[in-house]
mmCIF file with all atom_site columns, C-alpha atoms in Angstrom:
data_model
loop_
_atom_site.group_PDB
_atom_site.id
_atom_site.type_symbol
_atom_site.label_atom_id
_atom_site.label_alt_id
_atom_site.label_comp_id
_atom_site.label_asym_id
_atom_site.label_entity_id
_atom_site.label_seq_id
_atom_site.pdbx_PDB_ins_code
_atom_site.Cartn_x
_atom_site.Cartn_y
_atom_site.Cartn_z
_atom_site.occupancy
_atom_site.B_iso_or_equiv
_atom_site.pdbx_formal_charge
_atom_site.auth_seq_id
_atom_site.auth_comp_id
_atom_site.auth_asym_id
_atom_site.auth_atom_id
_atom_site.pdbx_PDB_model_num
ATOM 1   C CA . MET A 1 1   ? 17.903 30.158 -64.572 1.00 0.00 ? 201 MET A CA 1
ATOM 2   C CA . ARG A 1 2   ? 14.592 29.910 -66.377 1.00 0.00 ? 202 ARG A CA 1
ATOM 3   C CA . LEU A 1 3   ? 14.288 32.553 -69.073 1.00 0.00 ? 203 LEU A CA 1
ATOM 4   C CA . LEU A 1 4   ? 11.171 33.487 -71.017 1.00 0.00 ? 204 LEU A CA 1
ATOM 5   C CA . VAL A 1 5   ? 11.575 35.156 -74.411 1.00 0.00 ? 205 VAL A CA 1
ATOM 6   C CA . GLU A 1 6   ? 8.597  37.379 -75.153 1.00 0.00 ? 206 GLU A CA 1
ATOM 7   C CA . GLU A 1 7   ? 6.806  36.787 -78.432 1.00 0.00 ? 207 GLU A CA 1
ATOM 8   C CA . CYS A 1 8   ? 7.863  40.143 -79.928 1.00 0.00 ? 208 CYS A CA 1
ATOM 9   C CA . ILE A 1 9   ? 11.360 38.649 -80.306 1.00 0.00 ? 209 ILE A CA 1
ATOM 10  C CA . ASP A 1 10  ? 12.499 36.116 -82.896 1.00 0.00 ? 210 ASP A CA 1
ATOM 11  C CA . GLU A 1 11  ? 12.186 32.664 -81.307 1.00 0.00 ? 211 GLU A CA 1
ATOM 12  C CA . ARG A 1 12  ? 15.688 31.683 -82.423 1.00 0.00 ? 212 ARG A CA 1
ATOM 13  C CA . LEU A 1 13  ? 17.121 34.060 -79.817 1.00 0.00 ? 213 LEU A CA 1
ATOM 14  C CA . ARG A 1 14  ? 16.442 31.385 -77.167 1.00 0.00 ? 214 ARG A CA 1
ATOM 15  C CA . LEU A 1 15  ? 19.268 29.323 -78.650 1.00 0.00 ? 215 LEU A CA 1
ATOM 16  C CA . LEU A 1 16  ? 21.800 32.020 -77.714 1.00 0.00 ? 216 LEU A CA 1
ATOM 17  C CA . PHE A 1 17  ? 21.488 31.503 -73.937 1.00 0.00 ? 217 PHE A CA 1
ATOM 18  C CA . PRO A 1 18  ? 23.513 28.325 -73.243 1.00 0.00 ? 218 PRO A CA 1
ATOM 19  C CA . GLY A 1 19  ? 23.442 27.102 -69.684 1.00 0.00 ? 219 GLY A CA 1
ATOM 20  C CA . HIS A 1 20  ? 19.969 28.508 -69.090 1.00 0.00 ? 220 HIS A CA 1
ATOM 21  C CA . GLU A 1 21  ? 16.554 26.969 -69.563 1.00 0.00 ? 221 GLU A CA 1
ATOM 22  C CA . CYS A 1 22  ? 15.217 29.364 -72.176 1.00 0.00 ? 222 CYS A CA 1
ATOM 23  C CA . GLU A 1 23  ? 11.704 29.092 -73.630 1.00 0.00 ? 223 GLU A CA 1
ATOM 24  C CA . THR A 1 24  ? 9.614  31.256 -75.884 1.00 0.00 ? 224 THR A CA 1
ATOM 25  C CA . ALA A 1 25  ? 6.229  32.589 -74.846 1.00 0.00 ? 225 ALA A CA 1
ATOM 26  C CA . ARG A 1 26  ? 4.615  30.469 -77.568 1.00 0.00 ? 226 ARG A CA 1
ATOM 27  C CA . PHE A 1 27  ? 6.293  27.256 -76.400 1.00 0.00 ? 227 PHE A CA 1
ATOM 28  C CA . ALA A 1 28  ? 5.365  28.005 -72.762 1.00 0.00 ? 228 ALA A CA 1
ATOM 29  C CA . ASN A 1 29  ? 1.726  28.574 -73.790 1.00 0.00 ? 229 ASN A CA 1
ATOM 30  C CA . LEU A 1 30  ? 1.925  32.223 -72.746 1.00 0.00 ? 230 LEU A CA 1
ATOM 31  C CA . ALA A 1 31  ? 1.552  33.753 -76.208 1.00 0.00 ? 231 ALA A CA 1
ATOM 32  C CA . GLY A 1 32  ? -1.015 36.508 -76.545 1.00 0.00 ? 232 GLY A CA 1
ATOM 33  C CA . LEU A 1 33  ? -0.684 37.688 -72.948 1.00 0.00 ? 233 LEU A CA 1
ATOM 34  C CA . LYS A 1 34  ? 0.234  41.326 -72.518 1.00 0.00 ? 234 LYS A CA 1
ATOM 35  C CA . ASN A 1 35  ? 2.451  43.033 -69.931 1.00 0.00 ? 235 ASN A CA 1
ATOM 36  C CA . GLY A 1 36  ? 0.921  42.528 -66.451 1.00 0.00 ? 236 GLY A CA 1
ATOM 37  C CA . ARG A 1 37  ? -0.843 39.292 -67.315 1.00 0.00 ? 237 ARG A CA 1
ATOM 38  C CA . LEU A 1 38  ? 2.309  37.958 -68.969 1.00 0.00 ? 238 LEU A CA 1
ATOM 39  C CA . LEU A 1 39  ? 4.408  38.830 -65.910 1.00 0.00 ? 239 LEU A CA 1
ATOM 40  C CA . GLU A 1 40  ? 1.931  37.109 -63.586 1.00 0.00 ? 240 GLU A CA 1
ATOM 41  C CA . ALA A 1 41  ? 1.701  33.998 -65.756 1.00 0.00 ? 241 ALA A CA 1
ATOM 42  C CA . ALA A 1 42  ? 5.496  33.842 -66.161 1.00 0.00 ? 242 ALA A CA 1
ATOM 43  C CA . GLU A 1 43  ? 5.962  34.044 -62.391 1.00 0.00 ? 243 GLU A CA 1
ATOM 44  C CA . GLN A 1 44  ? 3.381  31.322 -61.820 1.00 0.00 ? 244 GLN A CA 1
ATOM 45  C CA . ALA A 1 45  ? 5.141  29.143 -64.390 1.00 0.00 ? 245 ALA A CA 1
ATOM 46  C CA . GLY A 1 46  ? 8.415  29.526 -62.482 1.00 0.00 ? 246 GLY A CA 1
ATOM 47  C CA . PHE A 1 47  ? 10.354 31.788 -64.845 1.00 0.00 ? 247 PHE A CA 1
ATOM 48  C CA . ASP A 1 48  ? 13.117 33.908 -63.302 1.00 0.00 ? 248 ASP A CA 1
ATOM 49  C CA . VAL A 1 49  ? 13.681 36.424 -66.102 1.00 0.00 ? 249 VAL A CA 1
ATOM 50  C CA . LEU A 1 50  ? 11.582 37.849 -68.923 1.00 0.00 ? 250 LEU A CA 1
ATOM 51  C CA . ILE A 1 51  ? 13.601 38.759 -72.015 1.00 0.00 ? 251 ILE A CA 1
ATOM 52  C CA . THR A 1 52  ? 11.849 41.451 -74.040 1.00 0.00 ? 252 THR A CA 1
ATOM 53  C CA . ALA A 1 53  ? 12.441 44.240 -76.539 1.00 0.00 ? 253 ALA A CA 1
ATOM 54  C CA . ASP A 1 54  ? 9.460  46.236 -75.234 1.00 0.00 ? 254 ASP A CA 1
ATOM 55  C CA . GLN A 1 55  ? 11.091 49.233 -73.599 1.00 0.00 ? 255 GLN A CA 1
ATOM 56  C CA . ASN A 1 56  ? 7.770  50.549 -72.247 1.00 0.00 ? 256 ASN A CA 1
ATOM 57  C CA . ILE A 1 57  ? 6.889  47.706 -69.851 1.00 0.00 ? 257 ILE A CA 1
ATOM 58  C CA . PRO A 1 58  ? 8.732  49.211 -66.841 1.00 0.00 ? 258 PRO A CA 1
ATOM 59  C CA . ASP A 1 59  ? 6.755  52.441 -67.321 1.00 0.00 ? 259 ASP A CA 1
ATOM 60  C CA . GLN A 1 60  ? 3.483  50.506 -67.467 1.00 0.00 ? 260 GLN A CA 1
ATOM 61  C CA . GLN A 1 61  ? 4.110  47.872 -64.786 1.00 0.00 ? 261 GLN A CA 1
ATOM 62  C CA . ASN A 1 62  ? 5.459  48.102 -61.254 1.00 0.00 ? 262 ASN A CA 1
ATOM 63  C CA . LEU A 1 63  ? 8.072  45.373 -60.902 1.00 0.00 ? 263 LEU A CA 1
ATOM 64  C CA . SER A 1 64  ? 8.900  45.955 -57.247 1.00 0.00 ? 264 SER A CA 1
ATOM 65  C CA . GLY A 1 65  ? 7.788  42.974 -55.213 1.00 0.00 ? 265 GLY A CA 1
ATOM 66  C CA . ARG A 1 66  ? 7.708  40.727 -58.282 1.00 0.00 ? 266 ARG A CA 1
ATOM 67  C CA . LYS A 1 67  ? 9.427  37.352 -58.330 1.00 0.00 ? 267 LYS A CA 1
ATOM 68  C CA . ILE A 1 68  ? 10.505 37.832 -61.927 1.00 0.00 ? 268 ILE A CA 1
ATOM 69  C CA . ALA A 1 69  ? 13.210 40.114 -63.302 1.00 0.00 ? 269 ALA A CA 1
ATOM 70  C CA . MET A 1 70  ? 13.312 41.689 -66.749 1.00 0.00 ? 270 MET A CA 1
ATOM 71  C CA . VAL A 1 71  ? 16.034 42.120 -69.333 1.00 0.00 ? 271 VAL A CA 1
ATOM 72  C CA . ILE A 1 72  ? 15.175 44.609 -72.061 1.00 0.00 ? 272 ILE A CA 1
ATOM 73  C CA . LEU A 1 73  ? 17.160 44.250 -75.262 1.00 0.00 ? 273 LEU A CA 1
ATOM 74  C CA . CYS A 1 74  ? 17.385 47.769 -76.731 1.00 0.00 ? 274 CYS A CA 1
ATOM 75  C CA . GLY A 1 75  ? 18.378 47.168 -80.336 1.00 0.00 ? 275 GLY A CA 1
ATOM 76  C CA . PRO A 1 76  ? 17.477 49.288 -83.358 1.00 0.00 ? 276 PRO A CA 1
ATOM 77  C CA . THR A 1 77  ? 14.833 46.661 -84.253 1.00 0.00 ? 277 THR A CA 1
ATOM 78  C CA . ASN A 1 78  ? 13.628 43.428 -82.675 1.00 0.00 ? 278 ASN A CA 1
ATOM 79  C CA . ARG A 1 79  ? 15.136 41.347 -85.478 1.00 0.00 ? 279 ARG A CA 1
ATOM 80  C CA . LEU A 1 80  ? 17.539 38.604 -84.515 1.00 0.00 ? 280 LEU A CA 1
ATOM 81  C CA . ARG A 1 81  ? 20.475 40.235 -86.318 1.00 0.00 ? 281 ARG A CA 1
ATOM 82  C CA . ASP A 1 82  ? 20.041 43.387 -84.205 1.00 0.00 ? 282 ASP A CA 1
ATOM 83  C CA . LEU A 1 83  ? 19.449 41.651 -80.857 1.00 0.00 ? 283 LEU A CA 1
ATOM 84  C CA . ALA A 1 84  ? 22.013 38.835 -81.077 1.00 0.00 ? 284 ALA A CA 1
ATOM 85  C CA . PRO A 1 85  ? 25.003 41.156 -80.439 1.00 0.00 ? 285 PRO A CA 1
ATOM 86  C CA . LEU A 1 86  ? 23.356 42.227 -77.156 1.00 0.00 ? 286 LEU A CA 1
ATOM 87  C CA . VAL A 1 87  ? 23.087 38.668 -75.815 1.00 0.00 ? 287 VAL A CA 1
ATOM 88  C CA . PRO A 1 88  ? 26.584 38.363 -74.265 1.00 0.00 ? 288 PRO A CA 1
ATOM 89  C CA . THR A 1 89  ? 25.917 41.466 -72.153 1.00 0.00 ? 289 THR A CA 1
ATOM 90  C CA . ALA A 1 90  ? 22.455 40.124 -71.293 1.00 0.00 ? 290 ALA A CA 1
ATOM 91  C CA . ILE A 1 91  ? 23.953 36.806 -70.140 1.00 0.00 ? 291 ILE A CA 1
ATOM 92  C CA . SER A 1 92  ? 26.383 38.688 -67.925 1.00 0.00 ? 292 SER A CA 1
ATOM 93  C CA . ALA A 1 93  ? 23.525 40.760 -66.442 1.00 0.00 ? 293 ALA A CA 1
ATOM 94  C CA . ILE A 1 94  ? 21.440 37.641 -65.793 1.00 0.00 ? 294 ILE A CA 1
ATOM 95  C CA . GLY A 1 95  ? 24.252 36.318 -63.620 1.00 0.00 ? 295 GLY A CA 1
ATOM 96  C CA . SER A 1 96  ? 23.670 39.059 -61.053 1.00 0.00 ? 296 SER A CA 1
ATOM 97  C CA . ILE A 1 97  ? 20.050 40.076 -61.616 1.00 0.00 ? 297 ILE A CA 1
ATOM 98  C CA . GLY A 1 98  ? 17.636 40.024 -58.696 1.00 0.00 ? 298 GLY A CA 1
ATOM 99  C CA . ARG A 1 99  ? 13.890 39.620 -58.376 1.00 0.00 ? 299 ARG A CA 1
ATOM 100 C CA . GLY A 1 100 ? 12.020 42.688 -59.608 1.00 0.00 ? 300 GLY A CA 1
ATOM 101 C CA . ASP A 1 101 ? 15.116 44.138 -61.286 1.00 0.00 ? 301 ASP A CA 1
ATOM 102 C CA . VAL A 1 102 ? 14.974 45.681 -64.750 1.00 0.00 ? 302 VAL A CA 1
ATOM 103 C CA . VAL A 1 103 ? 18.136 45.762 -66.834 1.00 0.00 ? 303 VAL A CA 1
ATOM 104 C CA . ARG A 1 104 ? 18.334 47.554 -70.160 1.00 0.00 ? 304 ARG A CA 1
ATOM 105 C CA . ILE A 1 105 ? 20.943 46.201 -72.567 1.00 0.00 ? 305 ILE A CA 1
ATOM 106 C CA . ARG A 1 106 ? 22.120 48.606 -75.270 1.00 0.00 ? 306 ARG A CA 1
#
């Protein structure tokens, strides 16, 4: 699966998803795009899942009918040390996630 790590998350998190093609928004030239525009650009670029720590996106964007799914890492902060423990659960969720789905990992 192609995963896109949003720029609000430490770029090193991408290294914790073995077996997946995982890129950061900056590397994919999608940095600076916000919510709806980021989702559209990520879909056009062929990403399957957006990894974010922004818990408000589902309230601001309608994901039904989208080609991309979203995994929200709900840690106390968006620092790597707080999000890294959530990655194994995120990897498990990615295995069964569908288009337009939103999964919150706590």
